[in-house]
Coordinates of C-alpha atoms in Angstrom, one line a residue:
Chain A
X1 CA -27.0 26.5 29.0
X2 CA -24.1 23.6 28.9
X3 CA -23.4 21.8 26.4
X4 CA -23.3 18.1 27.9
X5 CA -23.1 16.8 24.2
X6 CA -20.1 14.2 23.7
X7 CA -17.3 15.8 21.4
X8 CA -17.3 13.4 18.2
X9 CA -14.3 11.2 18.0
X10 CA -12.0 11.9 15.2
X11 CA -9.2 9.6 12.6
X12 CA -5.8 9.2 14.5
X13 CA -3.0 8.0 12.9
X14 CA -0.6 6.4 14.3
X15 CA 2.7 7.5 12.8
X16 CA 5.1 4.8 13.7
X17 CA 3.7 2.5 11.7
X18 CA 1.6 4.1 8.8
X19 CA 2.8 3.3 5.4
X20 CA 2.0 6.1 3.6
X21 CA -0.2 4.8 1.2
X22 CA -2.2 7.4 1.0
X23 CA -5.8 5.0 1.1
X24 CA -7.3 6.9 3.3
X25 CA -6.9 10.4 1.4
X26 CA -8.8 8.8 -1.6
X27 CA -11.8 7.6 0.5
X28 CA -12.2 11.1 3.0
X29 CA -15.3 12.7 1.9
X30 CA -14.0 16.0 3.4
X31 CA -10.6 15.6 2.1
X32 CA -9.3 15.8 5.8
X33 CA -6.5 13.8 5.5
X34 CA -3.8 13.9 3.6
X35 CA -0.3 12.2 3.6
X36 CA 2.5 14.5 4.6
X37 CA 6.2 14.2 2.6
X38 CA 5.8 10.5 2.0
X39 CA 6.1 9.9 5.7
X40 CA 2.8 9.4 7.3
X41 CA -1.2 10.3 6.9
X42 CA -2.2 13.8 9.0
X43 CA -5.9 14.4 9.9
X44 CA -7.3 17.6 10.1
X45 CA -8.7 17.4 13.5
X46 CA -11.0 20.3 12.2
X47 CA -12.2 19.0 9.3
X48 CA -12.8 15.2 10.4
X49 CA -16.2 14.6 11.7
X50 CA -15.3 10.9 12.6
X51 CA -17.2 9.0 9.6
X52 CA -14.4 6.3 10.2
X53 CA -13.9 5.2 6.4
X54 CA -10.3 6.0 6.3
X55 CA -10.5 3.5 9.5
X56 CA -12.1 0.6 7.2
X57 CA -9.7 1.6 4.3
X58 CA -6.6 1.8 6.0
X59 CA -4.8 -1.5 4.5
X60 CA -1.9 -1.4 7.5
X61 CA -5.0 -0.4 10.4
X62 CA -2.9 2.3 11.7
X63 CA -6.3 4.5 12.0
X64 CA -8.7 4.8 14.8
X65 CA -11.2 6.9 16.1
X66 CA -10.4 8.6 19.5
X67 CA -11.9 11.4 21.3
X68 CA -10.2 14.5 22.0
X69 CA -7.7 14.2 24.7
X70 CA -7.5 10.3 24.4
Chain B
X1 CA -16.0 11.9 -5.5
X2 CA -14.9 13.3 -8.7
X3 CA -12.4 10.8 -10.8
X4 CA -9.4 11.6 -12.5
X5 CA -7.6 10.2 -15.6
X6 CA -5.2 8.5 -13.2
X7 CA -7.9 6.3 -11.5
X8 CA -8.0 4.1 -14.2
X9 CA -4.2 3.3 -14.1
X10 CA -5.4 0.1 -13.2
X11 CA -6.1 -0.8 -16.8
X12 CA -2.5 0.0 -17.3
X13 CA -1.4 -2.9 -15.0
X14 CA -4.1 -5.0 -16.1
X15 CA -2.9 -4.6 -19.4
X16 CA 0.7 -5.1 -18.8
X17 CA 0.3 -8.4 -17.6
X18 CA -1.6 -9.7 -20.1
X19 CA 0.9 -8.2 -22.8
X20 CA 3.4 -9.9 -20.8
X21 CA 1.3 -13.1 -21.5
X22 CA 1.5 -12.9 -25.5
X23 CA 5.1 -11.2 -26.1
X24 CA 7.1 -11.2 -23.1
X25 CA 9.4 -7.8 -24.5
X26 CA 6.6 -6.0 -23.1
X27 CA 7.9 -6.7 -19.8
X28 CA 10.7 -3.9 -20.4
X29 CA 7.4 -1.7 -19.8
X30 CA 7.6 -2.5 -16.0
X31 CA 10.7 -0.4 -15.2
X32 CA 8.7 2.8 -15.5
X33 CA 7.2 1.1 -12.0
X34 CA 10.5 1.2 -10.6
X35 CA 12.0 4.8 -12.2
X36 CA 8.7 7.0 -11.5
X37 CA 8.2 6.0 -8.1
X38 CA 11.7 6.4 -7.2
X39 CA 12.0 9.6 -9.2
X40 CA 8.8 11.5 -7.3
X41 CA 10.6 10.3 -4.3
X42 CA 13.8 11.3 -4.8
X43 CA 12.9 14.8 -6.5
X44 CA 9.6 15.7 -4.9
X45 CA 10.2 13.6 -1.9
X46 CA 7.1 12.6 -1.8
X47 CA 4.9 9.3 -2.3
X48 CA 2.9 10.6 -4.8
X49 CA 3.0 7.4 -6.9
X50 CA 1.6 5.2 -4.1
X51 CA -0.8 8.2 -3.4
X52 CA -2.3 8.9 -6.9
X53 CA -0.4 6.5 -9.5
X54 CA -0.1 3.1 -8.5
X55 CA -2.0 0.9 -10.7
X56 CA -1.2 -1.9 -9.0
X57 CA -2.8 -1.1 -5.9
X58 CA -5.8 0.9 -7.7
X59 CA -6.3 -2.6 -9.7
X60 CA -6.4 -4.7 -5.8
X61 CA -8.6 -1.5 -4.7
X62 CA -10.9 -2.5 -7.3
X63 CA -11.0 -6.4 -7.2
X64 CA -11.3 -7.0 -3.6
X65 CA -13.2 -4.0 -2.7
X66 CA -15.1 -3.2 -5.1
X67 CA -15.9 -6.7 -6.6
X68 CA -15.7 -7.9 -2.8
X69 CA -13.0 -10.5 -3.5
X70 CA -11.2 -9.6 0.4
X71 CA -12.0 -10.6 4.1
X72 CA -11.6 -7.3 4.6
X73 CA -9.8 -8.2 7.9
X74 CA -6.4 -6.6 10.2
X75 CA -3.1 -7.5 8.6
X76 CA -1.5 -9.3 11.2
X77 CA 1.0 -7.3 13.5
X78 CA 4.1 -8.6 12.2
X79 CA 3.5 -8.0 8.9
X80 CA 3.4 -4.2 9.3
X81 CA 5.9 -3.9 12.0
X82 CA 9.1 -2.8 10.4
X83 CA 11.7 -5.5 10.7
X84 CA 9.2 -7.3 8.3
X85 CA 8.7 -4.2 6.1
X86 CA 12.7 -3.8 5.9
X87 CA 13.4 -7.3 5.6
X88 CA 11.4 -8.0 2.8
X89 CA 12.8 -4.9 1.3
X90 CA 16.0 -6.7 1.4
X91 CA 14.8 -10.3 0.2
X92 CA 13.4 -8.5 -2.8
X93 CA 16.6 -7.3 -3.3
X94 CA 18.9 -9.6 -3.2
X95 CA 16.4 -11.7 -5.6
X96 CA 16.1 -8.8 -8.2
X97 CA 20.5 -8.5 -7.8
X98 CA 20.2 -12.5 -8.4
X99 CA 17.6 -11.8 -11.3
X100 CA 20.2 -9.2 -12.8
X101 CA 23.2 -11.6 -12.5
X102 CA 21.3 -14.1 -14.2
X103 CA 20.9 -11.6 -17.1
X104 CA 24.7 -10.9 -17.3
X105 CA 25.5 -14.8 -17.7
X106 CA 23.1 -14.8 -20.4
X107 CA 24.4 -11.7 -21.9
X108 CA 28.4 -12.5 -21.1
X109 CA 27.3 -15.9 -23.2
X110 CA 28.2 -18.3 -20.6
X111 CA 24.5 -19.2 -20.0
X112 CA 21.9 -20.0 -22.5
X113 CA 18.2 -18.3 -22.7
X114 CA 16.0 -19.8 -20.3
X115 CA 12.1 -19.4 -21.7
X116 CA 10.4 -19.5 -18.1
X117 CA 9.5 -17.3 -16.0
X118 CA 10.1 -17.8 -12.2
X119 CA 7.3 -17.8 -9.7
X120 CA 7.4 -16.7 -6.1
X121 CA 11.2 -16.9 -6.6
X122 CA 10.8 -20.6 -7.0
X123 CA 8.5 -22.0 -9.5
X124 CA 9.6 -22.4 -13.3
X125 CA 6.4 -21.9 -14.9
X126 CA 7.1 -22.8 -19.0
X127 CA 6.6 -19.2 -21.1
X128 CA 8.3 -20.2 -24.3
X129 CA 5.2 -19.2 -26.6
X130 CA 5.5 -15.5 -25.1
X131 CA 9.1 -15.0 -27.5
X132 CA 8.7 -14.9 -30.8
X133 CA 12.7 -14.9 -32.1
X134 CA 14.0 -11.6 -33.3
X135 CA 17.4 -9.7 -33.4
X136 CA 17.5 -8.7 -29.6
X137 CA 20.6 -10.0 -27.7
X138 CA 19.4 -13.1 -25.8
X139 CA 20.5 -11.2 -22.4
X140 CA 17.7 -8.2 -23.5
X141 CA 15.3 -11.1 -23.5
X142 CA 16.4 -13.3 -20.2
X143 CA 15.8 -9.4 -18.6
X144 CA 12.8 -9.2 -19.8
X145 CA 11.6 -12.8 -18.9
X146 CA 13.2 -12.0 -15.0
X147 CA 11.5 -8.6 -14.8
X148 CA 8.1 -10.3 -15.7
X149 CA 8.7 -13.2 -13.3
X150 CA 9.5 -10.0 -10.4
X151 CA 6.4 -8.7 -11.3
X152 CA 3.7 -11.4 -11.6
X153 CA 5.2 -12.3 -8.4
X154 CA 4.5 -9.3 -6.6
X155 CA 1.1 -9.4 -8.1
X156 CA 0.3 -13.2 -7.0
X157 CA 1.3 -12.0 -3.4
X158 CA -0.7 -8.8 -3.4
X159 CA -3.6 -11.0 -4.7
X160 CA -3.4 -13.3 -1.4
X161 CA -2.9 -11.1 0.8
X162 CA -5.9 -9.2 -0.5
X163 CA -7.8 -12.0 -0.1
X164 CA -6.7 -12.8 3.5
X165 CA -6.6 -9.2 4.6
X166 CA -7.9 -5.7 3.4
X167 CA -7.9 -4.5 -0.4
X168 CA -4.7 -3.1 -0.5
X169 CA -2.7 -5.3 1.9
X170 CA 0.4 -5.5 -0.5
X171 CA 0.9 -1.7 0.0
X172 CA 1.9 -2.3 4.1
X173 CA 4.4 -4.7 3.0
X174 CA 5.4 -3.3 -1.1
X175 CA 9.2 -3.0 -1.4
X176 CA 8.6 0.2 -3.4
X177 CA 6.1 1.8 -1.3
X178 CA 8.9 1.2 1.2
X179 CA 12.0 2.4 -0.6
X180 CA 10.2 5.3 -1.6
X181 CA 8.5 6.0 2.2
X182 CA 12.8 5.3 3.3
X183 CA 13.7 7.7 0.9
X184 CA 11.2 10.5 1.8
X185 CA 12.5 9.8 5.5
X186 CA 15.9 10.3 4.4
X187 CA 14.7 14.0 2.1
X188 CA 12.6 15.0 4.9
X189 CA 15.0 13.9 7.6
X190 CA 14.4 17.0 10.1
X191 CA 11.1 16.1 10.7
X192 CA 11.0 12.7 10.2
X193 CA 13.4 12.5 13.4
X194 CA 11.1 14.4 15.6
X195 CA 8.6 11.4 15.4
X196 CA 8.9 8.0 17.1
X197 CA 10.3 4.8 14.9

């Protein structure tokens, strides 16, 4: 049978401009994200399920949600 | 989500300030913001005070999330784009290297003690009741009474930008939280050159 189900959009970060704050860690109820050498946030891609917090906490909005292969 | 004994750095801060209120010599207290940040960075080249020990931010967390004191709205472009976040960087600065060379006048004699402490770089608010005499050098004092002024600044501007904006809106723009994010660039420099600037 196929699966027509939408893939769930995930936390993308963009790196350019995050701040490294680290907000986002704190409020991930999967612990998903994490900020990497003081340089940016990085989202585990398979641990996100796209509850969008670290979007609302993110004081610089550098977060969204995209789906894969956006 | 379980709490550790450095959530509640915010006390810390809170306390600080207040300390600062009463006996200004407490203000000496504040360069452990500067040194640990800048250590962690420059040894673990990390952000791990931002990340876990920032009290400052915790304490803006708390009153305009938590209490619900923010707009909760987008930072404006600008303000996280990075000719603001490196020219602020540099304002601060210049006005901390001013701050300093106002200390040495006081300390080299050729300036008296000036009992106020300096708001947004420009307002003399009156703090005489915050110094209580004693056998410092006038010049220990005058440091302490510009290292306050530096950080009740900082702390009136993250306040109104966390009203305006999100909680935490002074971390986009903090001149720490940039040093310290330059300085990790700078550690970690073969992969922070792989991504776009």
């Amino acid at each position: 049978m196929e699966n027509n189900r939408k893939p769930r959009p995930k936390a993308w970060v963009d790196r350019s401009l995050c701040v490294a704050c680290g907000c986002c860690a704190k409020v991930c109820p999967l612990t998903a994200i994490s900020v990497f050498r003081g340089l940016w946030a990085q989202v585990d891609s398979g641990r996100c399920v796209g509850c969008g917090r670290c979007v609302k906490e993110c004081p610089a909005s550098v977060i969204e949600l995209k789906e894969a292969g956006t | 989500m379980k709490k550790h004994w450095y959530d509640y750095l915010w006390v810390v801060s809170l306390t600080y300030l207040v300390l600062g209120f009463f006996n200004i010599l407490f203000a000496w207290l504040g360069l452990l913001c500067f040194f640990i940040p800048l250590l962690i960075s420059v040894i673990g080249g990390t952000k791990g005070y931002c990340n876990r020990y920032c009290g400052r931010g915790q304490l803006f967390g708390l009153v305009g999330g938590r209490f619900g004191l923010s707009r909760r709205k987008d930072v404006p472009r600008w303000m996280k784009s990075k000719a603001f976040r490196y020219g602020f960087l540099i304002f601060f600065f210049v006005m901390f290297f001013q701050m300093l060379w106002n200390t040495y006048l006081v300390l080299a004699g050729a300036q008296d003690l000036r009992q106020v402490v300096t708001l947004l770089w420009t307002f003399k608010l009156p703090w005489h009741w915050a110094y209580h005499g004693g056998a410092l050098h006038p010049g220990a004092v005058q440091f302490a009474f510009g290292f306050y002024s530096v950080m009740l600044t900082s702390t009136v501007l993250g306040f109104a930008t966390m009203l305006l904006f999100k909680p935490r809106s002074w971390c986009v723009y903090c001149p720490m939280g940039t040093m310290t994010q330059l300085i990790c660039k700078a550690k970690n420099h073969s992969v922070s050159s792989r991504e776009p600037d």
